C-alpha cells in the first residue's frame, strides 16, 4: 500500500512528488507527457505584472517557497536550474515612466521595483525612454527540470510513463486502486489534461494556448530579460526565447504561423539586429476563470485531490500550492480560500443533478 499516486509530472506534479519525498511518503507518478505547458514555459519567476505595474497574487509568499525549493532540486539532481537574471521593462513613453515611479512608491511594490532608470546602452534594442528594473527575478530551466526529474523517478522505479486510464481507477473509502497499485490517496496534477478527468472536469479550467519562439541573434549580446510587447529571455549561446501569445479558442499543442507572425511583428518594433528563428513551440496553460489555482479535495471522494490551474505563473505558484495541499491532507490545515476548490462545490452538485 503506497501513500500516494500522483498523476501528471509537470511543475505541479514535481512539486508535490518532491514534497512527498521530503516527508518520507511513498508514491508513484503516472504521466504520458501529453501536456507541454511546463516544458514550453518561459520559466520566469517575476513577482510583478508588468502590463499594469501591480504585484502578482501572493507573490512574496510564493517566492519565499520557490527559491529554496529549486535550490534543493539543483543539489539533489546535480543540475543548474535557477538562473538569476534581471527583468527590464521597456518604457514606451514618459507617461509609462511616471506610472512606474508611482507604483514603486507603493509599500507592497517598493522591494520589487527599482526607482533607478536604466538607460539603454544596447544599440540593437530601440528603447528611447529607457527601462525600469524588476528586482528578485530569474529563470528556471523547466525543460531540464522535467526531463531530469522524470529520469530520477525512473531510476527509483517510481514512474509509470503511460496515459492514465480513468476506467482502471477503483475508489473505496479507505484507499484507491489503479491497476495493480494500491494507495491511500491520489493527486491529479494534469494541467489542461484535467478536461478528460471525469472526477474534476467540472472545474472551470479554460486553458489558454501560448506559443514561443527561440531565435539566434549573435549581434544582440543581451544578458537581461527585456519586456516590451513581448519578452526576450536570454538562454546563452546567442539564443533567446521570445513570447508569448495568448489564444483562447485553439486547444492544440500545434504551433501556428499566425502566432509566429504575431510574435515577430511585435519583436521587430524594438529589436534592430538580424536574427534567425530556430524553434517554435506551443502549449496550453491551465488557466482558470477567476485566475486562481485549483487545489483541494474532491467534493464526494475523500481520497481524491487536485493540484492545478497555475496559468502562466507555474514556476512561482507550484511549490507554494503543493505545500498547502500536503499540509491540508496530513495536518488538516486549511487551504487558502482563494485557491481551494471548495469555491466550486456548488457547480459540482449542479452538474451531478
Coordinates of C-alpha atoms in Angstrom, one line a residue:
X1 CA 0.0 0.0 0.0
X2 CA 1.5 3.3 -1.2
X3 CA 0.7 6.6 0.4
X4 CA 0.1 8.4 -2.9
X5 CA -0.4 8.1 -6.6
X6 CA 0.5 11.4 -8.4
X7 CA -1.0 11.8 -11.9
X8 CA 1.0 14.3 -14.1
X9 CA 4.6 15.3 -13.9
X10 CA 4.8 18.9 -14.9
X11 CA 5.7 21.7 -12.4
X12 CA 2.6 20.8 -10.2
X13 CA 3.3 17.1 -10.1
X14 CA 7.1 17.5 -9.5
X15 CA 6.4 20.0 -6.7
X16 CA 4.0 17.5 -5.0
X17 CA 6.3 14.5 -5.5
X18 CA 9.2 16.4 -4.0
X19 CA 7.0 17.4 -1.0
X20 CA 6.2 13.7 -0.5
X21 CA 9.8 12.6 -0.7
X22 CA 10.9 15.2 1.7
X23 CA 8.3 13.9 4.2
X24 CA 9.2 10.2 3.6
X25 CA 5.9 9.4 1.9
X26 CA 5.8 6.5 -0.6
X27 CA 4.4 7.3 -4.0
X28 CA 4.4 6.5 -7.7
X29 CA 3.9 9.1 -10.5
X30 CA 2.0 8.4 -13.7
X31 CA 2.4 10.7 -16.8
X32 CA 2.4 10.4 -20.6
X33 CA 4.0 13.9 -21.1
X34 CA 1.0 14.9 -23.3
X35 CA 0.6 18.3 -21.6
X36 CA 3.5 20.5 -22.7
X37 CA 2.8 23.8 -20.9
X38 CA 5.6 23.3 -18.3
X39 CA 8.1 22.2 -21.0
X40 CA 7.4 25.2 -23.3
X41 CA 7.1 27.7 -20.4
X42 CA 9.4 30.8 -20.4
X43 CA 10.3 29.8 -16.9
X44 CA 10.5 33.3 -15.4
X45 CA 9.8 34.0 -11.8
X46 CA 8.8 37.6 -11.7
X47 CA 6.6 39.0 -8.9
X48 CA 5.2 41.9 -10.9
X49 CA 2.5 42.0 -13.5
X50 CA 4.4 44.3 -15.9
X51 CA 1.4 45.3 -18.0
X52 CA -0.2 47.1 -15.1
X53 CA 2.7 47.5 -12.7
X54 CA 0.9 45.5 -9.9
X55 CA 2.1 42.8 -7.6
X56 CA 1.1 39.3 -8.6
X57 CA -1.2 37.3 -6.3
X58 CA 0.7 36.2 -3.1
X59 CA 4.0 36.9 -4.9
X60 CA 6.1 37.4 -1.8
X61 CA 4.8 34.2 -0.2
X62 CA 5.4 32.2 -3.4
X63 CA 8.9 33.4 -3.9
X64 CA 9.8 32.5 -0.3
X65 CA 8.8 28.9 -1.1
X66 CA 10.0 28.7 -4.7
X67 CA 13.6 29.9 -4.4
X68 CA 14.7 27.3 -1.7
X69 CA 12.6 24.6 -3.5
X70 CA 14.6 25.0 -6.8
X71 CA 17.9 25.3 -4.9
X72 CA 17.1 21.9 -3.2
X73 CA 16.3 20.3 -6.6
X74 CA 19.6 21.6 -8.0
X75 CA 21.5 20.0 -5.2
X76 CA 19.5 16.7 -5.4
X77 CA 19.6 16.3 -9.2
X78 CA 23.1 17.9 -9.6
X79 CA 21.9 20.2 -12.3
X80 CA 21.7 24.0 -12.8
X81 CA 18.1 25.2 -12.8
X82 CA 17.9 28.7 -11.4
X83 CA 19.5 31.5 -13.5
X84 CA 19.4 34.8 -11.7
X85 CA 18.6 37.4 -14.4
X86 CA 17.3 40.9 -14.2
X87 CA 14.0 41.8 -15.9
X88 CA 13.8 45.2 -17.6
X89 CA 10.5 46.8 -18.6
X90 CA 10.9 48.9 -21.7
X91 CA 9.0 52.1 -21.4
X92 CA 7.1 53.3 -24.4
X93 CA 6.6 56.9 -23.1
X94 CA 7.4 59.4 -20.4
X95 CA 3.9 58.6 -19.0
X96 CA 4.9 55.0 -18.5
X97 CA 8.0 56.1 -16.6
X98 CA 5.8 58.2 -14.3
X99 CA 3.4 55.3 -13.7
X100 CA 6.4 53.1 -12.8
X101 CA 7.6 55.6 -10.3
X102 CA 4.1 55.8 -8.8
X103 CA 4.0 52.1 -8.5
X104 CA 7.5 51.9 -6.9
X105 CA 6.3 54.2 -4.2
X106 CA 3.7 51.7 -3.1
X107 CA 4.7 49.8 0.0
X108 CA 3.9 46.4 -1.5
X109 CA 5.9 47.0 -4.6
X110 CA 8.8 49.1 -3.2
X111 CA 11.1 46.0 -2.7
X112 CA 10.5 44.7 -6.2
X113 CA 10.6 47.8 -8.4
X114 CA 13.9 49.8 -8.7
X115 CA 13.5 53.6 -8.8
X116 CA 16.7 53.9 -10.8
X117 CA 16.0 54.5 -14.5
X118 CA 18.1 52.1 -16.6
X119 CA 19.5 53.8 -19.7
X120 CA 19.6 51.8 -22.9
X121 CA 23.2 51.1 -23.9
X122 CA 22.4 48.3 -26.3
X123 CA 22.4 49.6 -29.9
X124 CA 20.4 46.5 -31.1
X125 CA 17.4 47.5 -28.9
X126 CA 15.3 50.5 -29.6
X127 CA 14.4 52.0 -26.2
X128 CA 14.4 55.8 -26.3
X129 CA 12.5 56.0 -23.0
X130 CA 14.9 53.6 -21.1
X131 CA 13.9 50.8 -18.8
X132 CA 12.6 50.0 -15.3
X133 CA 14.2 47.1 -13.5
X134 CA 12.3 44.4 -11.5
X135 CA 14.2 43.1 -8.6
X136 CA 14.5 39.5 -7.3
X137 CA 13.8 37.8 -10.7
X138 CA 15.2 34.8 -12.5
X139 CA 14.6 32.0 -14.9
X140 CA 14.0 28.3 -14.1
X141 CA 15.1 25.9 -16.8
X142 CA 11.8 24.0 -16.9
X143 CA 12.7 21.7 -19.8
X144 CA 15.8 20.4 -18.0
X145 CA 13.9 20.1 -14.7
X146 CA 11.1 18.0 -16.2
X147 CA 13.5 15.7 -18.0
X148 CA 15.9 15.3 -15.1
X149 CA 13.1 14.7 -12.5
X150 CA 11.4 12.0 -14.7
X151 CA 14.7 10.3 -15.1
X152 CA 15.3 10.4 -11.4
X153 CA 11.9 8.8 -10.6
X154 CA 12.5 6.2 -13.3
X155 CA 15.8 5.2 -11.6
X156 CA 13.9 4.8 -8.3
X157 CA 11.2 2.8 -10.1
X158 CA 8.6 5.4 -9.1
X159 CA 7.4 6.5 -12.5
X160 CA 4.9 4.9 -14.9
X161 CA 5.2 6.5 -18.4
X162 CA 1.7 5.9 -19.7
X163 CA -1.6 7.6 -20.3
X164 CA -3.7 7.4 -17.1
X165 CA -6.7 5.2 -17.6
X166 CA -9.6 6.6 -15.5
X167 CA -11.6 3.4 -16.1
X168 CA -8.9 1.4 -14.3
X169 CA -9.3 3.5 -11.1
X170 CA -11.3 1.9 -8.3
X171 CA -12.2 4.1 -5.3
X172 CA -13.1 2.9 -1.9
X173 CA -13.5 4.8 1.4
X174 CA -10.1 3.7 2.7
X175 CA -7.9 3.7 -0.5
X176 CA -7.8 3.8 -4.3
X177 CA -6.6 1.1 -6.7
X178 CA -5.1 1.8 -10.1
X179 CA -4.4 -1.5 -12.0
X180 CA -2.0 -3.3 -9.6
X181 CA -1.2 -0.3 -7.4
X182 CA -3.0 0.5 -4.2
X183 CA -2.6 3.9 -2.5
X184 CA -4.2 5.8 0.3
X185 CA -4.6 9.0 -1.8
X186 CA -4.4 10.1 -5.4
X187 CA -3.5 13.6 -6.5
X188 CA -4.3 14.8 -10.1
X189 CA -1.8 17.3 -11.3
X190 CA -2.6 17.1 -15.0
X191 CA -2.7 20.7 -16.2
X192 CA -5.1 21.1 -19.2
X193 CA -5.4 17.3 -19.2
X194 CA -8.0 17.8 -16.4
X195 CA -10.6 18.3 -19.2
X196 CA -10.6 14.5 -19.6
X197 CA -10.7 13.7 -15.9
X198 CA -14.3 12.5 -15.0
X199 CA -13.8 13.5 -11.4
X200 CA -12.6 17.1 -11.8
X201 CA -13.7 18.2 -15.2
X202 CA -16.5 20.2 -13.6
X203 CA -13.9 22.7 -12.5
X204 CA -13.8 25.9 -14.7
X205 CA -10.3 25.4 -16.2
X206 CA -10.4 27.1 -19.6
X207 CA -6.9 26.7 -20.9
X208 CA -5.0 29.4 -22.8
X209 CA -2.7 28.5 -25.7
X210 CA 0.7 30.0 -25.6
X211 CA 3.4 29.9 -28.3
X212 CA 7.0 30.9 -28.0
X213 CA 9.9 31.2 -30.4
X214 CA 13.6 30.7 -30.0
X215 CA 15.8 33.0 -32.0
X216 CA 19.5 33.1 -32.6
X217 CA 20.8 36.7 -32.6
X218 CA 24.7 36.8 -32.3
X219 CA 24.7 40.6 -32.5
X220 CA 22.2 41.2 -29.7
X221 CA 24.6 40.4 -26.8
X222 CA 21.9 40.9 -24.1
X223 CA 22.1 39.2 -20.7
X224 CA 18.9 40.6 -19.3
X225 CA 15.3 39.8 -19.9
X226 CA 13.6 42.6 -21.8
X227 CA 9.8 43.0 -21.6
X228 CA 8.1 45.1 -24.2
X229 CA 5.2 44.0 -26.3
X230 CA 6.9 40.6 -25.9
X231 CA 9.5 39.1 -23.6
X232 CA 13.1 38.4 -24.8
X233 CA 14.7 35.9 -22.5
X234 CA 18.4 35.1 -22.9
X235 CA 19.3 31.4 -22.9
X236 CA 23.0 31.6 -23.6
X237 CA 24.9 30.8 -26.8
X238 CA 23.3 33.7 -28.6
X239 CA 19.8 32.1 -28.2
X240 CA 16.8 34.0 -26.9
X241 CA 13.2 32.9 -26.1
X242 CA 10.6 35.2 -27.4
X243 CA 7.0 35.1 -26.2
X244 CA 4.3 34.7 -25.6
X245 CA 0.9 34.6 -27.3
X246 CA -2.5 34.1 -25.6
X247 CA -5.2 32.4 -27.5
X248 CA -8.4 31.1 -26.0
X249 CA -10.1 29.1 -28.8
X250 CA -7.3 26.8 -30.2
X251 CA -6.7 24.0 -27.7
X252 CA -4.0 22.1 -29.6
X253 CA -0.2 21.9 -28.9
X254 CA 0.5 22.6 -32.6
X255 CA 2.5 25.8 -33.4
X256 CA 0.8 28.2 -35.8
X257 CA 2.1 30.5 -38.5
X258 CA -0.4 33.2 -37.2
X259 CA 1.2 33.2 -33.8
X260 CA 4.7 33.2 -35.2
X261 CA 3.9 36.2 -37.4
X262 CA 2.4 38.0 -34.4
X263 CA 5.5 37.4 -32.2
X264 CA 7.9 38.5 -35.0
X265 CA 5.8 41.6 -35.7
X266 CA 6.0 42.7 -32.1
X267 CA 9.6 41.8 -31.8
X268 CA 10.6 43.9 -34.8
X269 CA 9.1 47.0 -33.1
X270 CA 12.1 47.3 -30.8
X271 CA 14.8 44.8 -31.9
X272 CA 17.0 46.2 -34.6
X273 CA 19.5 43.4 -35.3
X274 CA 19.3 40.4 -37.6
X275 CA 18.2 37.1 -36.1
X276 CA 17.1 33.6 -37.1
X277 CA 14.1 31.7 -35.8
X278 CA 15.4 28.2 -34.7
X279 CA 12.5 26.8 -32.8
X280 CA 8.7 27.3 -32.3
X281 CA 6.7 25.6 -29.6
X282 CA 3.2 25.7 -28.2
X283 CA 1.4 24.5 -25.1
X284 CA -1.9 25.0 -23.2
X285 CA -1.6 26.9 -20.0
X286 CA -4.0 25.7 -17.3
X287 CA -5.9 28.9 -16.7
X288 CA -8.9 29.3 -14.5
X289 CA -11.9 31.7 -14.9
X290 CA -11.1 33.6 -11.6
X291 CA -7.3 33.5 -12.2
X292 CA -6.7 31.4 -9.1
X293 CA -5.3 27.9 -8.7
X294 CA -7.4 24.8 -8.2
X295 CA -6.3 23.0 -5.1
X296 CA -8.1 20.6 -2.8
X297 CA -10.2 17.6 -2.1
X298 CA -13.0 16.1 -4.3
X299 CA -16.5 17.1 -3.0
X300 CA -17.5 13.4 -2.6
X301 CA -14.4 11.2 -2.7
X302 CA -12.2 11.9 0.3
X303 CA -9.0 10.4 -1.1
X304 CA -9.1 12.3 -4.5
X305 CA -7.2 15.6 -4.7
X306 CA -6.4 18.1 -7.4
X307 CA -3.4 20.4 -7.9
X308 CA -3.9 22.6 -11.0
X309 CA -4.7 25.9 -12.5
X310 CA -1.4 27.8 -12.2
X311 CA -1.7 29.6 -15.5
X312 CA 1.4 31.3 -16.7
X313 CA 3.0 31.5 -13.3
X314 CA 3.5 27.8 -12.5
X315 CA 7.2 28.3 -11.6
X316 CA 6.3 30.5 -8.7
X317 CA 2.9 29.0 -7.6
X318 CA 3.7 25.3 -7.8
X319 CA 5.9 24.9 -4.7
X320 CA 3.6 27.1 -2.7
X321 CA 0.4 25.3 -3.7
X322 CA 1.9 21.9 -3.3
X323 CA 3.0 22.6 0.2
X324 CA -0.5 23.8 1.1
X325 CA -2.1 20.7 -0.4
X326 CA 0.2 18.4 1.5
X327 CA -0.5 20.2 4.8
X328 CA -4.2 20.1 4.2
X329 CA -4.1 16.3 3.6
X330 CA -1.7 15.4 6.5
X331 CA -2.4 18.1 9.1
X332 CA -5.9 19.1 8.1
X333 CA -4.7 22.7 7.7
X334 CA -6.9 25.0 5.6
X335 CA -6.0 25.7 2.0
X336 CA -6.0 29.4 1.1
X337 CA -9.7 30.2 0.3
X338 CA -8.8 31.8 -3.0
X339 CA -7.4 28.6 -4.4
X340 CA -9.5 25.9 -2.5
X341 CA -11.7 24.1 -5.0
X342 CA -14.5 24.2 -2.4
X343 CA -15.4 27.5 -4.0
X344 CA -16.8 25.4 -6.9
X345 CA -18.6 22.7 -4.9
X346 CA -22.0 24.1 -5.9
X347 CA -21.0 23.7 -9.5
X348 CA -20.2 20.1 -9.0
X349 CA -23.5 19.2 -7.5
X350 CA -25.4 21.2 -10.1
X351 CA -23.7 19.1 -12.8
X352 CA -24.4 15.9 -10.9
X353 CA -28.1 16.8 -10.8

